[in-house]
Amino acid sequence: MSLTIRPVVGRRAKITALGTYVPPDVITNKDLEKLVDTNDQWIMERTGIKERHVLAKGLGVSDICVHAANKCLAARGGISGPMPASEIECIIVGTVTPDMMFPSTACLVQDRIGAKGAWGFDVSGGCSGFVYALQAGVKMVESGAHRKVLVIGADANTRMTDYTDRTTCVLFGDGGGAVLIEPAEEGEIGFIDFVHEIDGSGGVSLNLKGGGSLNPPTHETINKKMHFIYQDGPAVYKFAVRKMAEATAKLLERNGVTGADLGCFIPHQANKRIITATADRLGMDPERVIINIEKYGNTSAGTIPLAMETAIEEGKLKKGDLVLLAAVGAGFTVGAALLRWEI
Ligand SMILES: CC(C)(COP(=O)(O)OP(=O)(O)OC[C@H]1O[C@@H](n2cnc3c(N)ncnc32)[C@H](O)[C@@H]1OP(=O)(O)O)[C@@H](O)C(=O)NCCC(=O)NCCS
């Protein structure tokens, strides 16, 4: 390895804590067999998904964010209790399933966790939302603008899912996670580099058309099912396989790193076949590729923090490891990050 550490304008930034949350209710493939013409074998073979968590009625994505944020603050705390939320200076939430059009999820979370004095905003990056929010938070810390930024990736996709459409309803689940970004200590590296890209021509292949200013809710938009996720699965699949490989290869190459140097690869969990195709191109040992799609399905911006948790639980993410994150999502959006894990 000939890792070239890119200089930053101010100080380096790192993740100092992680907290994740999935709601307790679960829909299994067997449950879906009762709703649409599908079966466990097809879903497992084509996607790798066995079950997914579902947010209970009466709750919104902000509930997932609040649970994750509080767990993150507890992880950052010590024997005297969680880190006080009042120390957070900015909250950035990657989500495309906010509780409502406005106020932003960041505002709802700020109030509920008691982050008095913080500011914040939401990032609409589809499944790349967490990696996009992460770069914004990292740059705030690197520039010296802030010392404690809470970055959350969460989605409640099942709320926007048509449970009569077998091509989409098997894919999505609800959940997410939060990380705290703070200045790195002397000798630590933390975040190294990001590669991000958008390609708006892909918007036709994955979208939710109803409810915005172009198509506000009417009986007609509801009858036309415009408030559900629309997806051209094969088109998204092809783009995802190509772009995950391109973005990750570019990021590793320009930093003098190969797949063999990575402690682990934490990809967005949309389809197990997309993940293994990307990992193959990187020459990664499958043992070091984090896959938890079987338990959670695609939670959009929630997948990467949830997979970080899985990596830690499985003993595959340890202090000092080089870690690669990558996602592709609605937009199309592409995002990848390279960092050294410093917890
Ligand atoms: C959705 C996806 C799993 C479909 O897998 P696929 O191998 O491309 O399957 P196809 O869409 O070509 O469909 C193959 C057949 O299975 C059928 N099928 C689709 N969903 C099915 C289901 N849940 N159960 C059983 N059969 C199903 C199709 O109707 C089609 O039947 P036909 O050949 O008779 O027309 C896959 O395209 C995918 O994962 N795409 C990317 C999704 C994604 O990443 N989305 C989020 C972006 S971040």
PDB file of N, CA and C and ligand atoms in Angstrom, residues 36-39 42-43 46-47 126-128 165-172 206 231-238 240 268-271 273-274 298 300 328-330 332, ligand 1:
ATOM      1  N   VAL A  36     -48.533 -10.691  -2.374  1.00  0.00           N
ATOM      2  CA  VAL A  36     -48.287 -10.614  -3.826  1.00  0.00           C
ATOM      3  C   VAL A  36     -47.797 -11.971  -4.331  1.00  0.00           C
ATOM      4  N   ASP A  37     -47.766 -12.101  -5.668  1.00  0.00           N
ATOM      5  CA  ASP A  37     -47.332 -13.360  -6.281  1.00  0.00           C
ATOM      6  C   ASP A  37     -45.799 -13.418  -6.268  1.00  0.00           C
ATOM      7  N   THR A  38     -45.260 -13.863  -5.149  1.00  0.00           N
ATOM      8  CA  THR A  38     -43.807 -13.974  -5.007  1.00  0.00           C
ATOM      9  C   THR A  38     -43.501 -15.179  -4.114  1.00  0.00           C
ATOM     10  N   ASN A  39     -42.219 -15.440  -3.923  1.00  0.00           N
ATOM     11  CA  ASN A  39     -41.871 -16.524  -2.996  1.00  0.00           C
ATOM     12  C   ASN A  39     -40.476 -16.288  -2.418  1.00  0.00           C
ATOM     13  N   TRP A  42     -37.391 -16.849  -4.727  1.00  0.00           N
ATOM     14  CA  TRP A  42     -37.115 -15.798  -5.722  1.00  0.00           C
ATOM     15  C   TRP A  42     -36.462 -14.606  -5.030  1.00  0.00           C
ATOM     16  N   ILE A  43     -37.044 -14.172  -3.920  1.00  0.00           N
ATOM     17  CA  ILE A  43     -36.535 -12.964  -3.252  1.00  0.00           C
ATOM     18  C   ILE A  43     -35.100 -13.193  -2.766  1.00  0.00           C
ATOM     19  N   ARG A  46     -32.677 -13.456  -5.944  1.00  0.00           N
ATOM     20  CA  ARG A  46     -32.495 -12.231  -6.736  1.00  0.00           C
ATOM     21  C   ARG A  46     -32.020 -11.031  -5.935  1.00  0.00           C
ATOM     22  N   THR A  47     -32.273 -11.051  -4.599  1.00  0.00           N
ATOM     23  CA  THR A  47     -31.928  -9.854  -3.810  1.00  0.00           C
ATOM     24  C   THR A  47     -31.096 -10.152  -2.564  1.00  0.00           C
ATOM     25  N   GLY A 126     -31.183  10.263  -1.890  1.00  0.00           N
ATOM     26  CA  GLY A 126     -31.635   8.880  -2.059  1.00  0.00           C
ATOM     27  C   GLY A 126     -30.785   7.958  -1.197  1.00  0.00           C
ATOM     28  N   CYS A 127     -30.421   6.830  -1.768  1.00  0.00           N
ATOM     29  CA  CYS A 127     -29.647   5.851  -0.989  1.00  0.00           C
ATOM     30  C   CYS A 127     -28.218   6.328  -0.721  1.00  0.00           C
ATOM     31  N   SER A 128     -27.767   7.378  -1.432  1.00  0.00           N
ATOM     32  CA  SER A 128     -26.439   7.947  -1.144  1.00  0.00           C
ATOM     33  C   SER A 128     -26.528   9.037  -0.069  1.00  0.00           C
ATOM     34  N   ASP A 165     -47.375  -4.270  -5.543  1.00  0.00           N
ATOM     35  CA  ASP A 165     -46.366  -4.310  -6.617  1.00  0.00           C
ATOM     36  C   ASP A 165     -45.201  -5.212  -6.188  1.00  0.00           C
ATOM     37  N   ARG A 166     -45.173  -6.427  -6.724  1.00  0.00           N
ATOM     38  CA  ARG A 166     -44.154  -7.386  -6.270  1.00  0.00           C
ATOM     39  C   ARG A 166     -42.741  -6.977  -6.658  1.00  0.00           C
ATOM     40  N   THR A 167     -42.624  -6.100  -7.676  1.00  0.00           N
ATOM     41  CA  THR A 167     -41.273  -5.743  -8.118  1.00  0.00           C
ATOM     42  C   THR A 167     -40.580  -4.766  -7.155  1.00  0.00           C
ATOM     43  N   THR A 168     -41.353  -4.067  -6.311  1.00  0.00           N
ATOM     44  CA  THR A 168     -40.711  -3.153  -5.352  1.00  0.00           C
ATOM     45  C   THR A 168     -40.939  -3.548  -3.888  1.00  0.00           C
ATOM     46  N   CYS A 169     -42.107  -4.138  -3.581  1.00  0.00           N
ATOM     47  CA  CYS A 169     -42.435  -4.296  -2.150  1.00  0.00           C
ATOM     48  C   CYS A 169     -41.518  -5.275  -1.429  1.00  0.00           C
ATOM     49  N   VAL A 170     -40.843  -6.132  -2.175  1.00  0.00           N
ATOM     50  CA  VAL A 170     -39.954  -7.098  -1.504  1.00  0.00           C
ATOM     51  C   VAL A 170     -38.627  -6.451  -1.079  1.00  0.00           C
ATOM     52  N   LEU A 171     -38.335  -5.279  -1.627  1.00  0.00           N
ATOM     53  CA  LEU A 171     -36.984  -4.720  -1.494  1.00  0.00           C
ATOM     54  C   LEU A 171     -36.755  -3.870  -0.241  1.00  0.00           C
ATOM     55  N   PHE A 172     -37.792  -3.121   0.173  1.00  0.00           N
ATOM     56  CA  PHE A 172     -37.524  -2.020   1.092  1.00  0.00           C
ATOM     57  C   PHE A 172     -37.868  -2.292   2.557  1.00  0.00           C
ATOM     58  N   LEU A 206     -36.077   5.814 -11.218  1.00  0.00           N
ATOM     59  CA  LEU A 206     -36.315   5.594  -9.785  1.00  0.00           C
ATOM     60  C   LEU A 206     -36.814   6.903  -9.184  1.00  0.00           C
ATOM     61  N   GLN A 231     -39.912   2.193  -9.710  1.00  0.00           N
ATOM     62  CA  GLN A 231     -38.552   1.770 -10.063  1.00  0.00           C
ATOM     63  C   GLN A 231     -38.519   0.883 -11.304  1.00  0.00           C
ATOM     64  N   ASP A 232     -37.605   1.222 -12.204  1.00  0.00           N
ATOM     65  CA  ASP A 232     -37.273   0.321 -13.311  1.00  0.00           C
ATOM     66  C   ASP A 232     -36.075  -0.490 -12.802  1.00  0.00           C
ATOM     67  N   GLY A 233     -36.374  -1.621 -12.174  1.00  0.00           N
ATOM     68  CA  GLY A 233     -35.356  -2.408 -11.459  1.00  0.00           C
ATOM     69  C   GLY A 233     -34.117  -2.728 -12.280  1.00  0.00           C
ATOM     70  N   PRO A 234     -34.296  -3.308 -13.487  1.00  0.00           N
ATOM     71  CA  PRO A 234     -33.103  -3.665 -14.271  1.00  0.00           C
ATOM     72  C   PRO A 234     -32.239  -2.452 -14.638  1.00  0.00           C
ATOM     73  N   ALA A 235     -32.874  -1.282 -14.924  1.00  0.00           N
ATOM     74  CA  ALA A 235     -32.088  -0.076 -15.270  1.00  0.00           C
ATOM     75  C   ALA A 235     -31.270   0.378 -14.061  1.00  0.00           C
ATOM     76  N   VAL A 236     -31.904   0.359 -12.888  1.00  0.00           N
ATOM     77  CA  VAL A 236     -31.192   0.768 -11.663  1.00  0.00           C
ATOM     78  C   VAL A 236     -30.064  -0.218 -11.367  1.00  0.00           C
ATOM     79  N   TYR A 237     -30.357  -1.479 -11.566  1.00  0.00           N
ATOM     80  CA  TYR A 237     -29.367  -2.531 -11.297  1.00  0.00           C
ATOM     81  C   TYR A 237     -28.097  -2.316 -12.129  1.00  0.00           C
ATOM     82  N   LYS A 238     -28.310  -2.083 -13.444  1.00  0.00           N
ATOM     83  CA  LYS A 238     -27.145  -1.907 -14.346  1.00  0.00           C
ATOM     84  C   LYS A 238     -26.318  -0.692 -13.943  1.00  0.00           C
ATOM     85  N   ALA A 240     -26.199   0.746 -11.012  1.00  0.00           N
ATOM     86  CA  ALA A 240     -25.582   0.539  -9.692  1.00  0.00           C
ATOM     87  C   ALA A 240     -24.317  -0.316  -9.804  1.00  0.00           C
ATOM     88  N   HIS A 268     -23.715   0.174   0.380  1.00  0.00           N
ATOM     89  CA  HIS A 268     -25.170   0.311   0.460  1.00  0.00           C
ATOM     90  C   HIS A 268     -25.795  -1.055   0.185  1.00  0.00           C
ATOM     91  N   GLN A 269     -26.860  -1.373   0.895  1.00  0.00           N
ATOM     92  CA  GLN A 269     -27.480  -2.699   0.782  1.00  0.00           C
ATOM     93  C   GLN A 269     -28.772  -2.597  -0.040  1.00  0.00           C
ATOM     94  N   ALA A 270     -28.643  -2.678  -1.368  1.00  0.00           N
ATOM     95  CA  ALA A 270     -29.834  -2.632  -2.238  1.00  0.00           C
ATOM     96  C   ALA A 270     -30.128  -4.008  -2.802  1.00  0.00           C
ATOM     97  N   ASN A 271     -29.060  -4.732  -3.089  1.00  0.00           N
ATOM     98  CA  ASN A 271     -29.203  -6.059  -3.687  1.00  0.00           C
ATOM     99  C   ASN A 271     -27.865  -6.777  -3.472  1.00  0.00           C
ATOM    100  N   ARG A 273     -26.506  -9.052  -5.042  1.00  0.00           N
ATOM    101  CA  ARG A 273     -25.747  -9.283  -6.280  1.00  0.00           C
ATOM    102  C   ARG A 273     -24.960  -8.031  -6.700  1.00  0.00           C
ATOM    103  N   ILE A 274     -25.520  -6.838  -6.416  1.00  0.00           N
ATOM    104  CA  ILE A 274     -24.793  -5.589  -6.734  1.00  0.00           C
ATOM    105  C   ILE A 274     -23.540  -5.518  -5.842  1.00  0.00           C
ATOM    106  N   ASN A 298     -33.528  -2.987   1.930  1.00  0.00           N
ATOM    107  CA  ASN A 298     -32.934  -1.707   1.552  1.00  0.00           C
ATOM    108  C   ASN A 298     -33.577  -0.598   2.381  1.00  0.00           C
ATOM    109  N   SER A 300     -32.442   2.480   2.342  1.00  0.00           N
ATOM    110  CA  SER A 300     -31.940   3.702   1.674  1.00  0.00           C
ATOM    111  C   SER A 300     -30.792   4.342   2.456  1.00  0.00           C
ATOM    112  N   VAL A 328     -25.215   3.923  -4.225  1.00  0.00           N
ATOM    113  CA  VAL A 328     -25.838   4.463  -5.434  1.00  0.00           C
ATOM    114  C   VAL A 328     -27.318   4.601  -5.113  1.00  0.00           C
ATOM    115  N   GLY A 329     -27.943   5.685  -5.587  1.00  0.00           N
ATOM    116  CA  GLY A 329     -29.349   5.858  -5.234  1.00  0.00           C
ATOM    117  C   GLY A 329     -30.127   6.681  -6.230  1.00  0.00           C
ATOM    118  N   ALA A 330     -31.370   7.000  -5.848  1.00  0.00           N
ATOM    119  CA  ALA A 330     -32.287   7.745  -6.724  1.00  0.00           C
ATOM    120  C   ALA A 330     -31.680   9.093  -7.074  1.00  0.00           C
ATOM    121  N   PHE A 332     -29.890   9.803 -10.695  1.00  0.00           N
ATOM    122  CA  PHE A 332     -29.130   8.920  -9.836  1.00  0.00           C
ATOM    123  C   PHE A 332     -28.082   9.678  -9.013  1.00  0.00           C
TER     124      PHE A 332
HETATM  125  C1  LIG B   1     -35.595  -5.346  -8.598  1.00  0.00           C
HETATM  126  C2  LIG B   1     -34.645  -6.488  -8.934  1.00  0.00           C
HETATM  127  C3  LIG B   1     -34.391  -7.311  -7.692  1.00  0.00           C
HETATM  128  C4  LIG B   1     -35.288  -7.380  -9.989  1.00  0.00           C
HETATM  129  O1  LIG B   1     -34.432  -8.438 -10.291  1.00  0.00           O
HETATM  130  P1  LIG B   1     -34.169  -8.840 -11.814  1.00  0.00           P
HETATM  131  O2  LIG B   1     -33.311 -10.020 -11.780  1.00  0.00           O
HETATM  132  O3  LIG B   1     -33.662  -7.608 -12.520  1.00  0.00           O
HETATM  133  O4  LIG B   1     -35.584  -9.249 -12.280  1.00  0.00           O
HETATM  134  P2  LIG B   1     -36.478  -8.621 -13.463  1.00  0.00           P
HETATM  135  O5  LIG B   1     -36.980  -7.268 -13.028  1.00  0.00           O
HETATM  136  O6  LIG B   1     -35.736  -8.728 -14.742  1.00  0.00           O
HETATM  137  O7  LIG B   1     -37.663  -9.651 -13.436  1.00  0.00           O
HETATM  138  C5  LIG B   1     -37.481 -11.014 -13.777  1.00  0.00           C
HETATM  139  C6  LIG B   1     -38.822 -11.715 -13.633  1.00  0.00           C
HETATM  140  O8  LIG B   1     -39.159 -11.831 -12.240  1.00  0.00           O
HETATM  141  C7  LIG B   1     -40.439 -11.282 -12.009  1.00  0.00           C
HETATM  142  N1  LIG B   1     -40.494 -10.704 -10.687  1.00  0.00           N
HETATM  143  C8  LIG B   1     -40.238  -9.430 -10.316  1.00  0.00           C
HETATM  144  N2  LIG B   1     -40.401  -9.288  -8.993  1.00  0.00           N
HETATM  145  C9  LIG B   1     -40.731 -10.504  -8.519  1.00  0.00           C
HETATM  146  C10 LIG B   1     -41.014 -10.992  -7.231  1.00  0.00           C
HETATM  147  N3  LIG B   1     -40.991 -10.225  -6.145  1.00  0.00           N
HETATM  148  N4  LIG B   1     -41.306 -12.307  -7.106  1.00  0.00           N
HETATM  149  C11 LIG B   1     -41.347 -13.122  -8.161  1.00  0.00           C
HETATM  150  N5  LIG B   1     -41.106 -12.716  -9.418  1.00  0.00           N
HETATM  151  C12 LIG B   1     -40.794 -11.410  -9.588  1.00  0.00           C
HETATM  152  C13 LIG B   1     -40.623 -10.255 -13.100  1.00  0.00           C
HETATM  153  O9  LIG B   1     -42.001  -9.991 -13.317  1.00  0.00           O
HETATM  154  C14 LIG B   1     -39.973 -10.942 -14.277  1.00  0.00           C
HETATM  155  O10 LIG B   1     -40.876 -11.877 -14.807  1.00  0.00           O
HETATM  156  P3  LIG B   1     -40.952 -12.124 -16.413  1.00  0.00           P
HETATM  157  O11 LIG B   1     -39.590 -12.616 -16.785  1.00  0.00           O
HETATM  158  O12 LIG B   1     -42.023 -13.123 -16.522  1.00  0.00           O
HETATM  159  O13 LIG B   1     -41.272 -10.783 -16.996  1.00  0.00           O
HETATM  160  C15 LIG B   1     -33.300  -5.959  -9.492  1.00  0.00           C
HETATM  161  O14 LIG B   1     -33.513  -5.410 -10.765  1.00  0.00           O
HETATM  162  C16 LIG B   1     -32.683  -4.915  -8.616  1.00  0.00           C
HETATM  163  O15 LIG B   1     -32.243  -5.205  -7.529  1.00  0.00           O
HETATM  164  N6  LIG B   1     -32.557  -3.676  -9.109  1.00  0.00           N
HETATM  165  C17 LIG B   1     -31.926  -2.613  -8.398  1.00  0.00           C
HETATM  166  C18 LIG B   1     -32.765  -2.229  -7.234  1.00  0.00           C
HETATM  167  C19 LIG B   1     -32.138  -1.134  -6.440  1.00  0.00           C
HETATM  168  O16 LIG B   1     -30.963  -1.150  -6.251  1.00  0.00           O
HETATM  169  N7  LIG B   1     -32.986  -0.212  -5.995  1.00  0.00           N
HETATM  170  C20 LIG B   1     -32.670   0.823  -5.113  1.00  0.00           C
HETATM  171  C21 LIG B   1     -31.653   1.732  -5.656  1.00  0.00           C
HETATM  172  S1  LIG B   1     -30.622   2.239  -4.423  1.00  0.00           S
END
